[in-house]
XYZ file of C-alpha atoms in Angstrom:
343
model
C 80.732 -72.297 -30.154
C 82.100 -70.292 -27.188
C 79.460 -69.506 -24.574
C 79.485 -66.287 -22.504
C 81.174 -66.503 -19.140
C 78.412 -66.202 -16.539
C 80.908 -64.701 -14.080
C 81.732 -61.804 -16.411
C 79.606 -58.713 -15.661
C 77.655 -57.381 -18.645
C 78.774 -54.217 -20.389
C 77.373 -51.023 -18.932
C 74.174 -49.828 -20.631
C 74.912 -46.097 -20.621
C 71.835 -44.886 -22.577
C 69.394 -46.643 -20.248
C 71.266 -45.383 -17.200
C 71.382 -41.778 -18.426
C 67.633 -41.810 -19.036
C 67.044 -42.334 -15.297
C 69.298 -39.531 -14.044
C 68.301 -36.339 -12.279
C 69.653 -32.898 -13.149
C 70.364 -32.112 -9.506
C 73.868 -31.854 -7.922
C 75.520 -34.967 -6.631
C 78.361 -37.454 -6.635
C 78.860 -40.510 -8.816
C 81.066 -43.574 -8.370
C 82.196 -45.678 -11.321
C 82.822 -49.356 -10.573
C 84.628 -51.993 -12.638
C 83.756 -55.655 -13.106
C 85.196 -56.585 -9.715
C 83.075 -54.000 -7.925
C 86.070 -51.751 -7.275
C 85.507 -47.996 -7.343
C 87.779 -46.708 -10.116
C 86.569 -43.104 -10.272
C 84.612 -40.662 -8.112
C 83.241 -37.436 -9.546
C 80.971 -34.565 -8.569
C 78.505 -32.634 -10.686
C 76.342 -29.553 -10.548
C 74.053 -31.422 -12.957
C 74.435 -35.210 -12.713
C 72.646 -35.968 -15.975
C 74.707 -33.484 -17.985
C 78.033 -34.491 -16.457
C 77.591 -38.227 -16.916
C 76.271 -37.731 -20.446
C 79.570 -35.950 -21.110
C 81.481 -38.980 -19.788
C 79.565 -41.546 -21.837
C 79.015 -39.414 -24.931
C 81.670 -37.935 -27.155
C 82.864 -35.247 -24.753
C 85.723 -37.216 -23.192
C 87.989 -38.181 -26.066
C 91.367 -38.536 -24.341
C 92.972 -41.946 -24.138
C 92.832 -42.084 -20.361
C 89.106 -41.269 -20.365
C 88.342 -43.915 -22.973
C 90.333 -46.487 -21.005
C 88.414 -45.632 -17.834
C 84.972 -45.726 -19.472
C 85.781 -49.103 -21.062
C 86.233 -50.581 -17.570
C 82.949 -49.264 -16.138
C 80.294 -51.869 -15.327
C 78.215 -49.912 -12.815
C 77.647 -46.293 -11.771
C 76.241 -45.376 -8.360
C 74.822 -41.917 -7.763
C 74.257 -39.903 -4.582
C 72.139 -36.753 -4.913
C 73.096 -33.759 -2.728
C 71.361 -30.478 -1.911
C 74.181 -28.257 -3.157
C 77.307 -28.407 -5.276
C 79.399 -27.683 -2.182
C 77.944 -30.743 -0.444
C 78.855 -32.738 -3.544
C 82.439 -31.462 -3.389
C 82.736 -32.441 0.269
C 81.289 -35.920 -0.299
C 83.452 -36.439 -3.385
C 86.626 -35.858 -1.402
C 85.491 -38.070 1.455
C 84.863 -40.888 -1.032
C 88.194 -40.336 -2.787
C 89.927 -40.589 0.571
C 88.012 -43.775 1.433
C 88.324 -45.614 -1.905
C 91.527 -44.169 -3.452
C 90.204 -44.688 -6.991
C 92.657 -45.498 -9.750
C 91.590 -42.687 -12.091
C 91.289 -39.887 -9.530
C 93.982 -37.482 -8.438
C 94.686 -38.974 -5.055
C 96.529 -37.309 -2.196
C 98.190 -40.052 -0.197
C 99.145 -38.364 3.020
C 98.354 -40.006 6.347
C 100.732 -37.819 8.311
C 99.223 -35.302 10.710
C 101.069 -32.041 11.148
C 102.915 -31.075 14.335
C 102.049 -28.042 16.455
C 103.510 -26.155 19.386
C 101.160 -26.156 22.373
C 101.176 -23.812 25.375
C 99.172 -25.225 28.307
C 97.702 -21.884 29.374
C 95.151 -23.610 31.632
C 97.930 -24.591 34.070
C 99.374 -22.449 36.872
C 102.854 -22.823 35.355
C 102.209 -23.497 31.656
C 104.325 -25.848 29.595
C 105.480 -25.334 25.996
C 105.504 -28.625 24.104
C 105.421 -30.547 20.844
C 102.007 -31.894 19.824
C 100.807 -34.040 16.944
C 97.299 -35.319 16.301
C 93.890 -34.048 17.362
C 94.263 -30.698 19.078
C 93.139 -30.618 22.740
C 90.429 -28.124 23.660
C 92.565 -26.595 26.409
C 95.620 -24.434 25.852
C 96.922 -22.488 22.853
C 98.113 -24.207 19.683
C 100.436 -22.753 17.046
C 101.155 -24.154 13.600
C 100.991 -26.306 11.654
C 104.707 -26.744 11.113
C 106.084 -28.554 8.077
C 107.958 -31.187 10.050
C 108.738 -32.464 13.516
C 112.278 -31.167 13.052
C 110.985 -27.637 12.482
C 108.986 -27.815 15.722
C 111.941 -29.101 17.726
C 114.205 -26.360 16.399
C 111.564 -23.788 17.349
C 111.250 -25.295 20.827
C 115.011 -24.991 21.304
C 114.841 -21.313 20.380
C 111.898 -20.690 22.696
C 113.664 -22.422 25.551
C 116.811 -20.376 25.006
C 115.020 -17.022 24.744
C 112.097 -17.328 27.180
C 113.118 -20.175 29.519
C 109.570 -21.511 29.914
C 109.438 -25.129 31.034
C 109.082 -27.929 28.476
C 109.183 -30.889 30.872
C 106.335 -33.360 31.281
C 103.832 -32.653 34.043
C 104.796 -35.798 35.991
C 108.452 -34.703 35.995
C 107.481 -31.156 36.994
C 105.295 -32.301 39.897
C 107.952 -34.475 41.534
C 111.024 -32.235 41.566
C 112.762 -31.402 44.841
C 115.624 -29.467 43.248
C 116.237 -27.749 39.893
C 117.101 -29.936 36.912
C 119.906 -29.541 34.377
C 117.807 -27.180 32.223
C 117.913 -24.598 34.998
C 121.667 -25.005 35.412
C 122.264 -24.254 31.713
C 119.832 -21.305 31.845
C 117.092 -22.913 29.765
C 114.429 -22.890 32.510
C 113.591 -20.710 35.516
C 112.720 -23.733 37.707
C 109.097 -23.018 38.650
C 108.946 -26.633 39.860
C 110.838 -25.709 43.048
C 109.581 -22.150 43.437
C 112.601 -20.252 42.090
C 110.262 -17.963 40.150
C 106.874 -16.596 41.195
C 103.767 -17.168 39.084
C 103.473 -13.507 38.001
C 107.020 -13.317 36.619
C 106.678 -16.747 35.032
C 103.375 -15.661 33.509
C 105.193 -12.727 31.889
C 107.607 -15.172 30.219
C 104.668 -17.260 29.004
C 102.935 -14.162 27.626
C 106.150 -13.228 25.779
C 106.323 -16.736 24.316
C 102.751 -16.477 23.055
C 103.359 -13.034 21.543
C 106.311 -14.463 19.632
C 104.332 -17.494 18.432
C 101.511 -15.181 17.326
C 103.985 -13.397 15.072
C 103.962 -10.190 17.114
C 107.724 -10.043 17.399
C 108.029 -6.297 16.823
C 105.544 -5.576 19.596
C 107.390 -7.960 21.910
C 110.733 -6.288 21.194
C 109.190 -2.916 22.065
C 108.024 -4.278 25.418
C 111.420 -5.816 26.146
C 113.199 -2.531 25.383
C 111.020 -0.752 27.960
C 111.732 -3.457 30.541
C 115.462 -3.287 29.811
C 115.527 0.484 30.288
C 113.553 0.235 33.533
C 115.808 -2.527 34.883
C 118.871 -0.452 34.029
C 117.444 2.611 35.812
C 116.809 0.443 38.874
C 120.395 -0.872 38.632
C 119.153 -4.426 37.994
C 121.954 -4.924 35.512
C 121.782 -8.712 35.312
C 118.094 -8.568 34.410
C 118.735 -5.740 31.928
C 121.419 -7.873 30.272
C 118.958 -10.729 29.917
C 116.439 -8.443 28.198
C 119.233 -7.174 25.920
C 120.095 -10.744 24.897
C 116.427 -11.566 24.262
C 116.063 -8.504 22.045
C 119.173 -9.415 20.027
C 118.005 -13.015 19.530
C 114.518 -11.957 18.480
C 115.815 -9.412 15.984
C 118.019 -12.063 14.381
C 115.155 -14.548 14.118
C 112.669 -12.030 12.735
C 115.152 -10.841 10.120
C 115.676 -14.370 8.783
C 112.011 -15.470 8.819
C 110.180 -12.367 7.619
C 108.330 -12.577 4.296
C 108.192 -9.254 2.457
C 104.704 -7.773 2.227
C 103.005 -10.460 4.303
C 101.694 -10.231 7.861
C 98.976 -12.882 8.106
C 98.475 -16.629 7.660
C 98.691 -17.966 4.134
C 99.645 -21.065 2.181
C 101.244 -20.976 -1.255
C 100.462 -23.953 -3.489
C 102.378 -24.685 -6.685
C 102.351 -27.770 -8.879
C 104.173 -29.454 -11.722
C 103.132 -32.469 -13.808
C 105.059 -34.747 -16.144
C 103.248 -37.752 -17.533
C 101.945 -39.777 -14.603
C 104.191 -37.888 -12.179
C 102.635 -35.023 -10.231
C 104.097 -32.926 -7.427
C 102.462 -30.231 -5.313
C 104.572 -27.944 -3.125
C 102.948 -26.155 -0.176
C 104.712 -23.250 1.552
C 103.435 -22.293 5.018
C 103.488 -18.677 6.210
C 102.072 -17.952 9.649
C 101.712 -14.415 11.002
C 104.089 -13.178 8.335
C 106.805 -15.716 9.147
C 107.944 -18.557 6.907
C 107.514 -21.710 9.006
C 108.302 -24.349 6.383
C 107.252 -26.101 3.216
C 106.379 -29.596 2.075
C 106.221 -31.523 -1.196
C 103.406 -33.955 -1.991
C 103.713 -36.565 -4.720
C 100.279 -37.495 -5.999
C 98.761 -40.438 -7.778
C 97.298 -38.898 -10.925
C 96.253 -40.083 -14.401
C 98.693 -39.470 -17.243
C 99.018 -35.892 -18.516
C 96.747 -34.380 -15.873
C 96.155 -30.662 -16.397
C 97.961 -28.637 -13.674
C 94.839 -26.544 -12.994
C 92.808 -29.710 -12.423
C 95.553 -31.053 -10.186
C 95.529 -27.968 -7.941
C 91.729 -27.959 -7.812
C 91.632 -31.637 -6.814
C 94.410 -31.206 -4.260
C 92.896 -28.310 -2.308
C 89.699 -29.988 -1.006
C 91.513 -33.224 -0.158
C 94.272 -31.363 1.653
C 92.054 -28.996 3.666
C 89.313 -31.522 4.397
C 90.815 -32.211 7.836
C 93.351 -29.393 8.215
C 93.144 -25.779 9.381
C 92.507 -23.350 6.520
C 94.638 -20.170 6.453
C 93.162 -16.740 5.836
C 94.666 -16.577 2.364
C 95.654 -19.058 -0.331
C 97.918 -18.368 -3.309
C 97.927 -20.930 -6.132
C 100.115 -21.369 -9.183
C 97.257 -21.955 -11.641
C 93.750 -20.614 -12.201
C 91.051 -22.925 -10.856
C 88.233 -24.008 -13.212
C 85.732 -23.879 -10.322
C 87.240 -21.091 -8.241
C 83.956 -19.913 -6.685
C 83.070 -23.427 -5.534
C 86.516 -24.017 -4.038
C 86.357 -20.627 -2.278
C 82.957 -21.510 -0.785
C 84.284 -24.870 0.398
C 87.321 -23.262 2.055
C 85.219 -20.560 3.712
C 82.932 -23.132 5.295
C 85.865 -25.345 6.310
C 87.665 -22.419 7.911
C 84.496 -21.062 9.548
C 85.871 -17.592 8.918
C 83.418 -14.691 9.120
């Protein structure tokens, strides 16, 4: 007669486990026989939600396959459903469970930084944790998008982009000044007040206030022309023309603030989420995410799972447009509001 394998964990006793559960909010982790977390879930009512899992509520093949692997369930009680949502996404990120929708994205987004705390500020590319000093604009969809924007800024506003060590040790202007991409503050060819005006113009543009900036430049151009400073007037004219071209190509009809647009498509085990970034009414890029998801995941569930994972450690825009209705829209809205710390 075959004897039981002592190394094989016993089957999970769901009825006994359910009898011990609270009806408070919380998070649960399902573990298989090897102690691996295979699913993380949240619940407004832990007892009711887990009874649904182990009763007859989950009848799909993927749910039955998951439940058949469960040998242990660990529960963490939280004060609120929002706390449960936050903890759930932290655990999903840590464990990457097989049966969860899992956003695998370790790439931090690039920003444009203006070092406004310096006497002659620098405009630069930045990725990673944002420094407390200076102004930061983004996120941009890719490093390439940032570099293209930096080229435009350098051409239009001529604010320095060199490293501080390079700036501090110059005795004569560099090549960027010779090709009219910098005003050479490193060797005193521009005073701090005039340079500060160029920096302020750069910030206005990055804030999406291009129309206001163009209005200011027109006034400066007219004044320079009246004072017969024709070279300076020509520079303002060229700036205005460049800005009008850029604004015409980037403007999004009917939008003036910060928003992300999230759309998704699923096919079997394949899932893709596309995020479009609009900042201050300007389209700054988009990005596709390919997610690990169980077979035949509902698109609404996919969007709802994606949002907390995505915005857990990213800035939240003022507005979010999604392709599908969210089953727990109020909870997701509360989570985003707290994450954004918007009034």
